[in-house]
Coordinates of C-alpha atoms and ligand atoms in Angstrom, one line a residue:
X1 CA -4.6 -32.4 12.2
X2 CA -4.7 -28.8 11.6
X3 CA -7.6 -27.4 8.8
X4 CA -5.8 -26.0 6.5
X5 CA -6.6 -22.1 5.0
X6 CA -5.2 -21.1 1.2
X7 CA -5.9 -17.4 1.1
X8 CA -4.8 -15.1 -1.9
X9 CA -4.1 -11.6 -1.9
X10 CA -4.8 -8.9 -4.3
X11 CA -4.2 -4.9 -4.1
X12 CA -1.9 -3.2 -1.6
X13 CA -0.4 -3.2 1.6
X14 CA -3.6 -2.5 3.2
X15 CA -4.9 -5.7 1.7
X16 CA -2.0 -7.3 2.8
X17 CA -2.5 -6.4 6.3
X18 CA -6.5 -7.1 6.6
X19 CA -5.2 -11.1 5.4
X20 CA -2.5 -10.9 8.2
X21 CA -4.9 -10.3 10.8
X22 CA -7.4 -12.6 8.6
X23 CA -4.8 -15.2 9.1
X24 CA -4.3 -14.4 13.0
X25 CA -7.7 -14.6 13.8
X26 CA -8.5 -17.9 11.8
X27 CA -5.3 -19.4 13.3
X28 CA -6.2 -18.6 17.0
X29 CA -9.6 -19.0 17.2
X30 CA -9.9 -22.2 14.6
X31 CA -7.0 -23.7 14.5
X32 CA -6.0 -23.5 10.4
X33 CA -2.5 -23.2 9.4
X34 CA -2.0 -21.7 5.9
X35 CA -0.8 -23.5 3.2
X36 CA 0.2 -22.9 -0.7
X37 CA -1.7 -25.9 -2.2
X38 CA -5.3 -25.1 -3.0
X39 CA -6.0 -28.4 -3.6
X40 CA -5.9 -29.5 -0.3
X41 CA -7.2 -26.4 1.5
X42 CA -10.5 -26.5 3.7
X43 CA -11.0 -22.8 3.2
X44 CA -10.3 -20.9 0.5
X45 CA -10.1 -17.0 0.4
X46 CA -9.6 -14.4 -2.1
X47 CA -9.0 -10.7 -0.8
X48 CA -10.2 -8.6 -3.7
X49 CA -8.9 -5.0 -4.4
X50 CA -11.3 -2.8 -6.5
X51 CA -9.6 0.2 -7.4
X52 CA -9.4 -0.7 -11.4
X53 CA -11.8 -2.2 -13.6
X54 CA -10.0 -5.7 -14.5
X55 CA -9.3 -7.1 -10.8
X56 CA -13.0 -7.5 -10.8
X57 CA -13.5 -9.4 -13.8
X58 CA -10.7 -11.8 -13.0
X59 CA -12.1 -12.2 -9.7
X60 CA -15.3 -14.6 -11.4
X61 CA -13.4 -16.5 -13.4
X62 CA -10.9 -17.5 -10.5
X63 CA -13.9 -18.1 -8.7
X64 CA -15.2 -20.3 -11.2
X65 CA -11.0 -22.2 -11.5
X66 CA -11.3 -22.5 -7.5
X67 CA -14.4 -24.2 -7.3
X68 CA -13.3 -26.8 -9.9
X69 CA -10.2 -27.5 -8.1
X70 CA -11.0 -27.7 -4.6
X71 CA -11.2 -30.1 -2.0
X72 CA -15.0 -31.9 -1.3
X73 CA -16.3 -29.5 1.4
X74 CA -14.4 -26.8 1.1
X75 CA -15.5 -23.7 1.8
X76 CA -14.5 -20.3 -0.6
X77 CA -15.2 -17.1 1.1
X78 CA -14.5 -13.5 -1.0
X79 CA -13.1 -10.8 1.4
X80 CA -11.7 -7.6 0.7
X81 CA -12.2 -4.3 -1.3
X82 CA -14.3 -5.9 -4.3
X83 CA -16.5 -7.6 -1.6
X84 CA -17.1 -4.3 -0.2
X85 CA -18.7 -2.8 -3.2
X86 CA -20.4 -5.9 -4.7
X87 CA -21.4 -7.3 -1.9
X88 CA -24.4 -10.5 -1.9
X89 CA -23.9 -9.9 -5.7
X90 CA -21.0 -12.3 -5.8
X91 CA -23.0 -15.0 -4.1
X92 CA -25.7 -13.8 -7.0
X93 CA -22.8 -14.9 -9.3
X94 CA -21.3 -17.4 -7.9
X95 CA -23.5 -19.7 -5.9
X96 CA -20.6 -21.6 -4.2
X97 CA -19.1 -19.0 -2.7
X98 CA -19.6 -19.3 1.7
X99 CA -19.7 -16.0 2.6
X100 CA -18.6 -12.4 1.7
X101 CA -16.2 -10.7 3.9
X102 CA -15.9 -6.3 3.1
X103 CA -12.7 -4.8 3.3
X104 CA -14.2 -3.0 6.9
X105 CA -15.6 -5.8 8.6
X106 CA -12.2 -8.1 8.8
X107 CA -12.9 -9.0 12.6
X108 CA -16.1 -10.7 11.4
X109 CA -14.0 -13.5 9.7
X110 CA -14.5 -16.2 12.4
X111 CA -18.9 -15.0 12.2
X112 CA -18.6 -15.6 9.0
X113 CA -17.3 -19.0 8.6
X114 CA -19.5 -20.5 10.1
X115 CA -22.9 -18.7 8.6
X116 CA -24.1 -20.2 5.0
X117 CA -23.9 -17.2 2.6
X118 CA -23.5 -14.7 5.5
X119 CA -22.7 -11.2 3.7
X120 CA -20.9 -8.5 6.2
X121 CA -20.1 -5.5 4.2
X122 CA -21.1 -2.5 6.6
X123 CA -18.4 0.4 5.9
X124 CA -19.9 2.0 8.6
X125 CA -18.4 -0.5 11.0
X126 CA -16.4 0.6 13.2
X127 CA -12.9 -1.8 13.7
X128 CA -10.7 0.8 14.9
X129 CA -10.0 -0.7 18.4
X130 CA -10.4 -4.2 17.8
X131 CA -7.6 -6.3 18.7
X132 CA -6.3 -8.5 16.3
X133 CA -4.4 -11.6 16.9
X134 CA -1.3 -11.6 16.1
X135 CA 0.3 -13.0 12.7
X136 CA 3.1 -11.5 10.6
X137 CA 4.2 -12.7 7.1
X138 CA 7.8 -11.9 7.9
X139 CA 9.7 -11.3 11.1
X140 CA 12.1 -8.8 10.0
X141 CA 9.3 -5.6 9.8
X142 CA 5.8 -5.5 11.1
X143 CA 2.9 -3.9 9.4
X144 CA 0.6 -1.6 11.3
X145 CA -2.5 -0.1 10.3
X146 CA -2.8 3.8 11.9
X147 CA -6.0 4.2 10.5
X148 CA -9.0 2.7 8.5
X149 CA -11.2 4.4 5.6
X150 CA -10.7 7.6 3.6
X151 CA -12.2 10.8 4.4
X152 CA -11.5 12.2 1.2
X153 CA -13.5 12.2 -2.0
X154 CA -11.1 11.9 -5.0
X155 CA -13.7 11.7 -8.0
X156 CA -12.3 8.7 -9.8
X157 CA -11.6 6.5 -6.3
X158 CA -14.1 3.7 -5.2
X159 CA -12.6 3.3 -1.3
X160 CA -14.0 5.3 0.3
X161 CA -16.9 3.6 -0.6
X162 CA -15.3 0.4 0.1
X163 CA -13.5 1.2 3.6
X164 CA -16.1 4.1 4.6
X165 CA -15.1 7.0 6.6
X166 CA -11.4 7.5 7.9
X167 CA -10.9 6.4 11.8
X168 CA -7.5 7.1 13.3
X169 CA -6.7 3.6 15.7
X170 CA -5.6 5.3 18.9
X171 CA -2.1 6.2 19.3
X172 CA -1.4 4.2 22.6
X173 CA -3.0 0.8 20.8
X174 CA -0.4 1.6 18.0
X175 CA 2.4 2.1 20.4
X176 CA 1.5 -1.2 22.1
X177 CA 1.6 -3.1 18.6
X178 CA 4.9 -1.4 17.9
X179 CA 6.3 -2.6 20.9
X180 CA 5.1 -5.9 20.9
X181 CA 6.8 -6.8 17.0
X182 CA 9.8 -5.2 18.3
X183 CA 10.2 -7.3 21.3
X184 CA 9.4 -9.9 18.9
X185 CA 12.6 -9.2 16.4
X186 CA 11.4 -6.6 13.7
X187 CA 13.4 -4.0 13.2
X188 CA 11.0 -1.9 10.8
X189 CA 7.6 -0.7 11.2
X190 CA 5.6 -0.1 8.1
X191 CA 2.5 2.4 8.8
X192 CA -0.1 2.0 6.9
X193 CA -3.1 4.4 6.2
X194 CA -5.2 5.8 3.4
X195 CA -4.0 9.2 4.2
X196 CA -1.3 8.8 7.0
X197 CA -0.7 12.6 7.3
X198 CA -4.0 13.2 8.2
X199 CA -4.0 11.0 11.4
X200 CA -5.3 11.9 14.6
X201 CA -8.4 13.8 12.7
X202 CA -11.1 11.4 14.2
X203 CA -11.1 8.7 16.6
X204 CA -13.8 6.1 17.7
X205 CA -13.9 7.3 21.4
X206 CA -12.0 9.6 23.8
X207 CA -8.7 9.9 23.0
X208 CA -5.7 11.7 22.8
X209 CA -5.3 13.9 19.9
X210 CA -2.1 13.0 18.5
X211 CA -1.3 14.0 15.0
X212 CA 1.1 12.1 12.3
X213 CA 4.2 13.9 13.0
X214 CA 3.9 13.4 16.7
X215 CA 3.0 9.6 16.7
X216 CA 6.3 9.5 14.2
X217 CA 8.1 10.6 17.5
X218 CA 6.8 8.4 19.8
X219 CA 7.4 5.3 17.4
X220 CA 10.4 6.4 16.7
X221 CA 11.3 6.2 21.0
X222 CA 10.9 2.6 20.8
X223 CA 14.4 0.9 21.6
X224 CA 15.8 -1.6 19.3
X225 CA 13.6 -0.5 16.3
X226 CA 15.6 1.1 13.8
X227 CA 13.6 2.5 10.9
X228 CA 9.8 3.5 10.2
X229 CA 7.8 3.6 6.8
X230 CA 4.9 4.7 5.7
X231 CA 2.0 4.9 3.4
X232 CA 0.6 7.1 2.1
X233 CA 0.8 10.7 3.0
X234 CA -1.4 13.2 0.7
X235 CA 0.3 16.1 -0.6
X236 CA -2.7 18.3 1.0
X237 CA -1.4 17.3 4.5
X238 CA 2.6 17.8 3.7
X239 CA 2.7 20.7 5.8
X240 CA 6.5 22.0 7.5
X241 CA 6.2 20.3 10.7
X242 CA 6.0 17.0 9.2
X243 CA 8.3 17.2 6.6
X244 CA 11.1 18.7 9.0
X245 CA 10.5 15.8 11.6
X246 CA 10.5 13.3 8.0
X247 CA 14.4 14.9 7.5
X248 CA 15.5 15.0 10.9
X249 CA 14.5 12.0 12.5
X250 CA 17.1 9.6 12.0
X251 CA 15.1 6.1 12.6
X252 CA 12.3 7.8 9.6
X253 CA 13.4 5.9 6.4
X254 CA 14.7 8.5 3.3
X255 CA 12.0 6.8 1.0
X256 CA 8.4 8.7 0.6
X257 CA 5.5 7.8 -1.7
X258 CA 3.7 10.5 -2.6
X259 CA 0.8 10.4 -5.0
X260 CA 0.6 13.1 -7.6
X261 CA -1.7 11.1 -10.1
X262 CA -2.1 14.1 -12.6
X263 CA 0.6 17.5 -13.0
X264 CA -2.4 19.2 -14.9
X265 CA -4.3 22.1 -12.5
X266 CA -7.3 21.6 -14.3
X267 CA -7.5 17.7 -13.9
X268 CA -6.2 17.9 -10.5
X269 CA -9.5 20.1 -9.8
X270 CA -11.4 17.6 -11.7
X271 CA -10.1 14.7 -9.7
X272 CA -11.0 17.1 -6.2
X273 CA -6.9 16.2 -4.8
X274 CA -7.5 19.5 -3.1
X275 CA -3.7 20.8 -4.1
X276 CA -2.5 22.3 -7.1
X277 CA 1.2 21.3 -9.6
X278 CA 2.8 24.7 -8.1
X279 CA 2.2 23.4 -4.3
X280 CA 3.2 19.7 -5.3
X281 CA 6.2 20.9 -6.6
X282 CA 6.7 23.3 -3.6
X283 CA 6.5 20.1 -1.0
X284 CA 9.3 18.4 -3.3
X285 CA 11.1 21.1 -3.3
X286 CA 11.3 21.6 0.7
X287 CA 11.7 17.8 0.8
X288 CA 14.9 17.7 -1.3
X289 CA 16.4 20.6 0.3
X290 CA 16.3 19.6 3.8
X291 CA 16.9 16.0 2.7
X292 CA 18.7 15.9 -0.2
X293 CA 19.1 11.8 -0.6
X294 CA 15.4 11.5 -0.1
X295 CA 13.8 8.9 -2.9
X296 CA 10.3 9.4 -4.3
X297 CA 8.1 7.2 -5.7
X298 CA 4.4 8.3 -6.6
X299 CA 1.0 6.7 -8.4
X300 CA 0.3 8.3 -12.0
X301 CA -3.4 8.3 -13.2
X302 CA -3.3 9.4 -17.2
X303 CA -6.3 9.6 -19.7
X304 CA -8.7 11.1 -16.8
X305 CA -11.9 12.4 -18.6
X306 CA -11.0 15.8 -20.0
X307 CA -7.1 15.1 -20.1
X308 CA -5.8 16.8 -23.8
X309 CA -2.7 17.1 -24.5
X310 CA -1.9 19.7 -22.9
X311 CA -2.7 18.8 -19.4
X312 CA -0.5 15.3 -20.2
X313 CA 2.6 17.5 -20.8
X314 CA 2.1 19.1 -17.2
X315 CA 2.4 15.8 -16.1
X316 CA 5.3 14.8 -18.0
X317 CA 6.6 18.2 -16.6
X318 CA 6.3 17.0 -12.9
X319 CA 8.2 13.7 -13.7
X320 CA 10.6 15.5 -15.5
X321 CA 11.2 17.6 -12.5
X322 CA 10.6 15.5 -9.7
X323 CA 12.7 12.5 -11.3
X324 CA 10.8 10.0 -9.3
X325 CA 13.0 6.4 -8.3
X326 CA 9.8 4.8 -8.8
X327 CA 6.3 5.1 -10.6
X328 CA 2.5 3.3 -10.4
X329 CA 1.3 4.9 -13.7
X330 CA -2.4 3.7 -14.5
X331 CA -4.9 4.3 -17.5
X332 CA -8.0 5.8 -15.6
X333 CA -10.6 3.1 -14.9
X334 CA -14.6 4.2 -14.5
X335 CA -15.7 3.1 -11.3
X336 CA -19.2 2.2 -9.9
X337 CA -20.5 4.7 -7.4
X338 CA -17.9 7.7 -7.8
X339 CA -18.1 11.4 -8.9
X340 CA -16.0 10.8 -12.6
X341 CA -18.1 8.0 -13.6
X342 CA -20.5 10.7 -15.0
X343 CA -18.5 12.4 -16.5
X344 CA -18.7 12.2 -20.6
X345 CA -15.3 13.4 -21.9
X346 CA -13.7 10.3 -22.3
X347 CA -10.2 10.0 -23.6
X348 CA -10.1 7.6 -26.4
X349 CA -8.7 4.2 -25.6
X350 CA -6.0 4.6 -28.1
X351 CA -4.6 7.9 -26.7
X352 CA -4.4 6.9 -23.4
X353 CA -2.4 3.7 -24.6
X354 CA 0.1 6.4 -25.9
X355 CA 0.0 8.3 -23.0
X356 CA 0.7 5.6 -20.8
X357 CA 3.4 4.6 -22.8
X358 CA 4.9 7.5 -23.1
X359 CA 4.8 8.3 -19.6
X360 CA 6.8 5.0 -19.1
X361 CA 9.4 5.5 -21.5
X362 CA 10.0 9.2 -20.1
X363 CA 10.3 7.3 -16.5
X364 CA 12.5 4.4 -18.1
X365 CA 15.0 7.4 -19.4
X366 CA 15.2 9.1 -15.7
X367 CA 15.9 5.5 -13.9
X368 CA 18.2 5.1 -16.6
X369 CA 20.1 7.8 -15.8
X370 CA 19.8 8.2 -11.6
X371 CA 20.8 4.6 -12.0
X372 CA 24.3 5.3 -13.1
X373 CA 24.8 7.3 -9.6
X374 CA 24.1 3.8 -7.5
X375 CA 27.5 2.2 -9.3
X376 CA 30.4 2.5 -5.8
X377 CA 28.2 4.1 -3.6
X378 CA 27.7 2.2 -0.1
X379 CA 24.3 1.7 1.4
X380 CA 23.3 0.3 4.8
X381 CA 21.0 -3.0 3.6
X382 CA 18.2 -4.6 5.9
X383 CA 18.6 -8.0 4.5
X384 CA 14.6 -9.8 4.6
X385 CA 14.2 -12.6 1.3
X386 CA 16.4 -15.2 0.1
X387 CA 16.1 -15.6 -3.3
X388 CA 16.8 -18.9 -5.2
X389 CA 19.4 -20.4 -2.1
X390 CA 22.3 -18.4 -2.8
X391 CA 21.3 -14.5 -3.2
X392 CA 19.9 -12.3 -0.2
X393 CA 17.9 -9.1 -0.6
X394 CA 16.6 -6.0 1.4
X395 CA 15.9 -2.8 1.2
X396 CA 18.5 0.1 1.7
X397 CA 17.1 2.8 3.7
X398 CA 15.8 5.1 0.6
X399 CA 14.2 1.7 -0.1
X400 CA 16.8 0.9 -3.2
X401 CA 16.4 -3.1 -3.5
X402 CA 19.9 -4.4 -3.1
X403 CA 21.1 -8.0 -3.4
X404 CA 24.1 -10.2 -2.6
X405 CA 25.5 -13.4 -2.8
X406 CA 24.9 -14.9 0.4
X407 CA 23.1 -17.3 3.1
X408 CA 20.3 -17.2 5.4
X409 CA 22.6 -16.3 8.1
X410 CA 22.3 -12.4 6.5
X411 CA 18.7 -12.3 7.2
X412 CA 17.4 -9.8 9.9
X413 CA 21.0 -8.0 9.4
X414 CA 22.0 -4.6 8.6
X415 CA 25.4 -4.2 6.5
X416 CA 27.1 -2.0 4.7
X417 CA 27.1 -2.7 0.6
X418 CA 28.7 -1.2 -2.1
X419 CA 27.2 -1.7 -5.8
X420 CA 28.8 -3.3 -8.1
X421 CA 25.8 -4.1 -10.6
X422 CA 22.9 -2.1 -11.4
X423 CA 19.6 -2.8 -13.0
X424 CA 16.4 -1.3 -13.5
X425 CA 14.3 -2.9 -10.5
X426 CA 17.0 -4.1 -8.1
X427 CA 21.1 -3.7 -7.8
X428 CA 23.1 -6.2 -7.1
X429 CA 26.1 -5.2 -4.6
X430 CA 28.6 -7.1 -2.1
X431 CA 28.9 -6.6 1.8
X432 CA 31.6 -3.9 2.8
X433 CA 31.0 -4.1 6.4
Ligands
5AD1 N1 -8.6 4.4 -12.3 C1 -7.2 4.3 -12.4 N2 -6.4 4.3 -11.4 C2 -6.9 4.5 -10.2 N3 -6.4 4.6 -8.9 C3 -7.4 4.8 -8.0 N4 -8.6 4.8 -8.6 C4 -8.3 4.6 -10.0 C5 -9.1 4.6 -11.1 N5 -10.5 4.7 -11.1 C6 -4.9 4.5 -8.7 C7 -4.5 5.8 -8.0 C8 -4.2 5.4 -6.6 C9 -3.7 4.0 -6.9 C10 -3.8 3.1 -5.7 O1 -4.6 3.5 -7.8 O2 -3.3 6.3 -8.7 O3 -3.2 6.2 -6.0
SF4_2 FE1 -6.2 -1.3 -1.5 FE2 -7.7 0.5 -2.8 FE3 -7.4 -2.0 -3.8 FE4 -8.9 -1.6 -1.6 S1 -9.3 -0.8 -3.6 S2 -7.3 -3.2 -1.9 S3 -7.8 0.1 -0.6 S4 -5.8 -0.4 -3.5

């Protein structure tokens, strides 16, 4: 019988990749097969994300839940971006965690397992060319990782301390991956990368220097695959080239999540983003004139230390403008080990409540509105989830989340749908051809 591995994943797409090949690797090598009972599981894995202040903190006390409820002998193991940063310290906490697994050292996993209280948290590690076995959550699109780490050094952001310095994986390993999920039925790539636009900066070893908008090409060769997404690019790297090739490449999905996390000048050079409101507003501006259907969606930090009133408003401004489909808007959180941590102008707690809120409501109004404009229009769906037996959802390609009433049989498809039903987080539409 097969040992079987609970693993549960917190954070973002990254994350969900690193427990992908997590997953490959255990499966190969060890032979587990996952399951969705903890109580039965022989290993049990939490990948942590450490971006914000309260993941952490619920991180011990599901810790503490796991150990009452497993299995005799099984084994807990803490991977991820939390790991990372806290390293042997969760082992300080928690004696019955196994081992602790950072967010840069994933191909470790099968080490690990079998090394009492090994810790492997070296960000200088360098994973760039390992290759992964091969496990994918769903068939119908295939994550890909383009690079690991993050060069830059936003002041409020703990990855780079928890994924060390940015290596591009070489383009030709990439293309290989591509290929091999494509002859293998998925019809969408998803790139993933701190900073995609910046890829090709740095490799490991000799390669070809290949930059974002030219590996978008090359994907984009690949018979049978019919749309690419990414994430993210940083408006520092939007430069023409990219965004042209973004518009007229027809396989390049109409959907782009750009991070603008404050519209105020003066926080933005207190956060050290490295662009300005004038040149975010410039990219958005290129980007919906060339591509006028394109959808935005961006992350939103409010209450940054030294954020008045003022500076909120310019960020209201950019929403206002920009009229974003979709929005990640966060308080700011202190983190351990970054610039901002220092810093002593704290917003109150109560203002930034407000702020949030507000920020929320002003978003709730725009949806509200650009909503109304989904009602008769036909999009082309990539059906991927069945949802409770009878309703089948995907993603249209400016990533609107469409459902229908239908069967299995629609998964892996691409139809045309026209809406007849909209809501705020997904429209609900019937097949037109
Ligand atoms: N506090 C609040 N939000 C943060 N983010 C990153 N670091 C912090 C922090 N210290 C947000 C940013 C980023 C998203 C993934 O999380 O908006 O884009
Ligand atoms: Fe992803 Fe950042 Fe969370 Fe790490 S800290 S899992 S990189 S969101």
């Amino acid at each position: 019988m097969s040992k079987k591995l609970f693993i549960e994943t917190l954070g973002c797409a990254m994350n969900s990749r690193d427990s992908e090949h997590i997953i490959a690797q255990l499966r190969e090598k060890e032979g587990y097969e996952t399951t969705d009972d903890l109580k039965s599981a022989d290993l049990i894995l939490i990948n942590t994300c450490s971006v914000r202040e309260k993941p952490v903190a619920k991180l011990f006390s599901e810790l503490g839940v796991f150990n009452k409820k497993k299995k005799e002998g099984a084994k807990i193991g803490v991977c991820g971006c939390t790991a990372s940063h806290l390293g042997d310290e969760i082992i300080k906490r928690a004696p019955y965690v196994s081992f602790v697994l950072g967010a840069r050292n994933v191909s470790k996993i099968t080490d690990v397992l079998h090394k009492d209280k090994a810790v492997e948290v070296d960000i200088n590690y360098d994973e760039s060319e390992f290759a992964f076995n091969d496990f994918r959550t769903s068939p119908y699109k295939a994550y890909i990782n383009i690079s690991i780490g993050c060069d830059k050094s936003c002041t409020y952001c703990i990855v780079p301390k928890t994924r060390g310095d940015e290596i591009s994986i070489p383009s030709e390993l990439i293309l290989r991956e591509a290929q091999k999920a494509v002859n293998t039925g998925a019809k969408e790539l998803f790139l993933l990368g701190q900073n995609v636009n910046n890829y090709g900066r740095r490799f490991s070893g000799e390669h070809e220097r290949v930059n974002f908008t030219e590996l978008l090409r090359r994907l984009s060769k690949i018979d049978a695959l019919e749309r690419i997404r990414f994430t993210s690019p940083h408006p520092f790297h939007m430069d023409n080239e990219f965004i042209e090739e973004f518009a007229k490449n027809p396989k390049i999905c109409k959907s782009m999540h750009i991070p603008l996390q404050s519209g105020s000048n003066k926080v933005l050079k207190d956060m050290k983003r490295g662009y300005t409101k004038e040149w975010f507003l410039n990219r958005v501006e290129k980007l919906k004139n060339i591509c006028p259907d394109v959808s935005l969606s961006t992350d939103i930090i409010v209450a940054f230390p030294g954020e008045c009133d003022e500076d909120f408003q310019d960020t209201l401004d950019v929403v206002r403008r920009v009229k974003f489909d979709q929005i990640f808007s966060f308080k700011y959180s202190p983190r351990p080990e970054t610039e901002a941590e220092h810093f002593t102008n704290v917003v109150d707690e109560d203002v930034a409540s407000f702020r949030l809120t507000t920020l929320q409501n002003l978003h709730t109004e725009i949806l509200d509105e650009k909503n109304l404009t989904h009602l008769d229009k036909i999009y082309n769906v990539y059906f991927e989830d069945l949802n409770q037996g009878y309703f089948v959802s995907g993603r249209s390609d400016n990533n609107l989340v469409i459902k229908v009433k239908g069967s299995d049989e629609l998964l892996g498809q691409f139809r045309d749908v026209k809406i007849t039903q909209i809501g705020r987080t997904i429209l609900t539409g019937e097949i037109v051809g």
